[in-house]
PDB file of C-alpha atoms in Angstrom:
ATOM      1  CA  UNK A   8     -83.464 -19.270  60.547  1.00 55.00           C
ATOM      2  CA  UNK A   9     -83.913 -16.767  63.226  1.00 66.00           C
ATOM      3  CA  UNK A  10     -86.208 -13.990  63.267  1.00 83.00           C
ATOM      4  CA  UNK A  11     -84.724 -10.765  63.938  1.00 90.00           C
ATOM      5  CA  UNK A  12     -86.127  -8.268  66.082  1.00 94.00           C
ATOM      6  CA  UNK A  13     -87.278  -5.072  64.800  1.00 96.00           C
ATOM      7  CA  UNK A  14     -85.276  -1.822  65.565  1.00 97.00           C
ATOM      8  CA  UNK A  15     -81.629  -0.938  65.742  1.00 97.00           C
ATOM      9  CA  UNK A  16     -78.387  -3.237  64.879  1.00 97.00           C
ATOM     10  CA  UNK A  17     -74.715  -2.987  64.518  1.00 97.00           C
ATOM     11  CA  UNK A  18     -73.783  -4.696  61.017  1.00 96.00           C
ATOM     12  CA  UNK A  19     -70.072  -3.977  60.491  1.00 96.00           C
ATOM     13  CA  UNK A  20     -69.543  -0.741  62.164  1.00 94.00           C
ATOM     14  CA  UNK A  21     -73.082   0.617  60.801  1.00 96.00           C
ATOM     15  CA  UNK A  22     -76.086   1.453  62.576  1.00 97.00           C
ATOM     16  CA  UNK A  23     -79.071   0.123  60.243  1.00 98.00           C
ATOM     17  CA  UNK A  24     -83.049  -0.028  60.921  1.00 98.00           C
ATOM     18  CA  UNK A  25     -84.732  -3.514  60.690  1.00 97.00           C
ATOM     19  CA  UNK A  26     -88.672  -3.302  59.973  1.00 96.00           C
ATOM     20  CA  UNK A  27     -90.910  -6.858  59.144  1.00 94.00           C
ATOM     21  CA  UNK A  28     -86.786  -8.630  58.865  1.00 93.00           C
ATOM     22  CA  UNK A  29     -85.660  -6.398  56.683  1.00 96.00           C
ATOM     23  CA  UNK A  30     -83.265  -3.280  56.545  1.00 97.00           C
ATOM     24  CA  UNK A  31     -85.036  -0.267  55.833  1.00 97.00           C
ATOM     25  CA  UNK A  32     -82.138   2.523  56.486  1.00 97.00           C
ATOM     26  CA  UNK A  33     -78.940   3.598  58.648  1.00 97.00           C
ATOM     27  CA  UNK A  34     -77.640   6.293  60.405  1.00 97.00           C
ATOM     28  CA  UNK A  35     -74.224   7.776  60.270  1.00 96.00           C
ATOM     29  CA  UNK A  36     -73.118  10.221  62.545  1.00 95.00           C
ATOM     30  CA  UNK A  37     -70.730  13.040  60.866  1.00 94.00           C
ATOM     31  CA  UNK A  38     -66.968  14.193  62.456  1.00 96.00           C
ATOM     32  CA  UNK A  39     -69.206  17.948  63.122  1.00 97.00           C
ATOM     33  CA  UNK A  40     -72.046  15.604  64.907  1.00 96.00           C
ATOM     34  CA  UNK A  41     -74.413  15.675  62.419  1.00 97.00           C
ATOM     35  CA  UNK A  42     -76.879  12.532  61.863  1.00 97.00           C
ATOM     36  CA  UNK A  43     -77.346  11.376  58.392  1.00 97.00           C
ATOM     37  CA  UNK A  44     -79.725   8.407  57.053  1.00 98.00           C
ATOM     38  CA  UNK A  45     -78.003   6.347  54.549  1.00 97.00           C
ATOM     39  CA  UNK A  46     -79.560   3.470  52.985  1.00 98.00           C
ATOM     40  CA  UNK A  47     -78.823   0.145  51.346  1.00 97.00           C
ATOM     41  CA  UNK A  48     -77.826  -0.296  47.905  1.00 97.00           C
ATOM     42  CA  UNK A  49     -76.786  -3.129  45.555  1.00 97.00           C
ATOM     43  CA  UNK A  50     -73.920  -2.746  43.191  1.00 95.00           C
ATOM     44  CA  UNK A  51     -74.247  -4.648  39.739  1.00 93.00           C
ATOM     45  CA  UNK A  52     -72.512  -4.881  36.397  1.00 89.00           C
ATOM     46  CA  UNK A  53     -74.165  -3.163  33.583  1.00 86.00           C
ATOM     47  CA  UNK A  54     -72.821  -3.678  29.762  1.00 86.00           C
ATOM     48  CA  UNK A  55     -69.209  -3.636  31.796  1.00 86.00           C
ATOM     49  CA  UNK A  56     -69.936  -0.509  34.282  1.00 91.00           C
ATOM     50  CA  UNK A  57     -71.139  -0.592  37.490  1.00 90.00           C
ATOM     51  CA  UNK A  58     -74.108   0.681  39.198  1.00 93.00           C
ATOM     52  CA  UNK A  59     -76.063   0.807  42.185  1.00 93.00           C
ATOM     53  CA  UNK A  60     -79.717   0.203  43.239  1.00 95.00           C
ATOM     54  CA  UNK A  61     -81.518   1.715  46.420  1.00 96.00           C
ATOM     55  CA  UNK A  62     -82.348  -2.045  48.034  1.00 95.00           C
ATOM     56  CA  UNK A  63     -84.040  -1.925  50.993  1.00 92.00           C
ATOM     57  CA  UNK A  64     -85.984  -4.837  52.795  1.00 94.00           C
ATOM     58  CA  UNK A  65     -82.493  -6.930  52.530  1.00 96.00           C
ATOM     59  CA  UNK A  66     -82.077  -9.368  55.104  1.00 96.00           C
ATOM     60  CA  UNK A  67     -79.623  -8.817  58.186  1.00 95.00           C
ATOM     61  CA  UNK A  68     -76.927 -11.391  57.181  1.00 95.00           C
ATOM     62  CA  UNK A  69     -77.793 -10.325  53.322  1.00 96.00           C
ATOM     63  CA  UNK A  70     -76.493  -6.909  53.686  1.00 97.00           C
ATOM     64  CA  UNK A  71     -73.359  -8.264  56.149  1.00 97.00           C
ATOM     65  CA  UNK A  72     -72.245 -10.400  53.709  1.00 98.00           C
ATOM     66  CA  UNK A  73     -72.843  -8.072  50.971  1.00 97.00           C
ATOM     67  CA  UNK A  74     -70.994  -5.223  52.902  1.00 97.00           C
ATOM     68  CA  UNK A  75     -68.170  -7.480  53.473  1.00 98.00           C
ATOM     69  CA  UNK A  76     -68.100  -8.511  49.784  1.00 97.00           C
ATOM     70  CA  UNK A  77     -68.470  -5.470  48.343  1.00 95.00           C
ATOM     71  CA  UNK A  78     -71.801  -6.056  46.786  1.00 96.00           C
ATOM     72  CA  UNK A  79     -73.743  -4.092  49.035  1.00 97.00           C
ATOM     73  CA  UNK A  80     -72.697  -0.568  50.254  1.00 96.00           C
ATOM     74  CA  UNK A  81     -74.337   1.994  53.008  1.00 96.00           C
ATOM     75  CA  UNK A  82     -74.384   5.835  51.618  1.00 94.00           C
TER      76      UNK A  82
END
């Protein structure tokens, strides 16, 4: 597998912050211009409801296919 370089990707529309191969944070820039850090979190099933864990230090291609699965999510 590829190494990917540290610093600033595009992972489905999202700007996100790789450090050591993993993502560490993202940026989202509001409709007034404002810049916001969002981070990485995992979604899981708890006794039948849902919840979500700060996850950071996810792989590149983790968090795509977790964004496009619904697993992950950016907030």
């Amino acid at each position: 597998m590829a190494s990917v370089k540290d610093g600033w990707h595009k992972v489905l529309g999202h700007d996100v912050y790789v450090e050591d191969g993993g993502v560490t944070h993202g940026k989202r820039v509001t409709e007034d211009g404002q810049t916001l850090a969002i981070y990485p979190y995992r979604r899981e099933e708890i006794g039948g409801d849902q919840a979500f864990w700060l996850t950071t230090g996810v792989s590149l291609s983790t968090l795509r296919r977790g964004l496009q699965t619904g697993l992950y999510s950016l907030a």
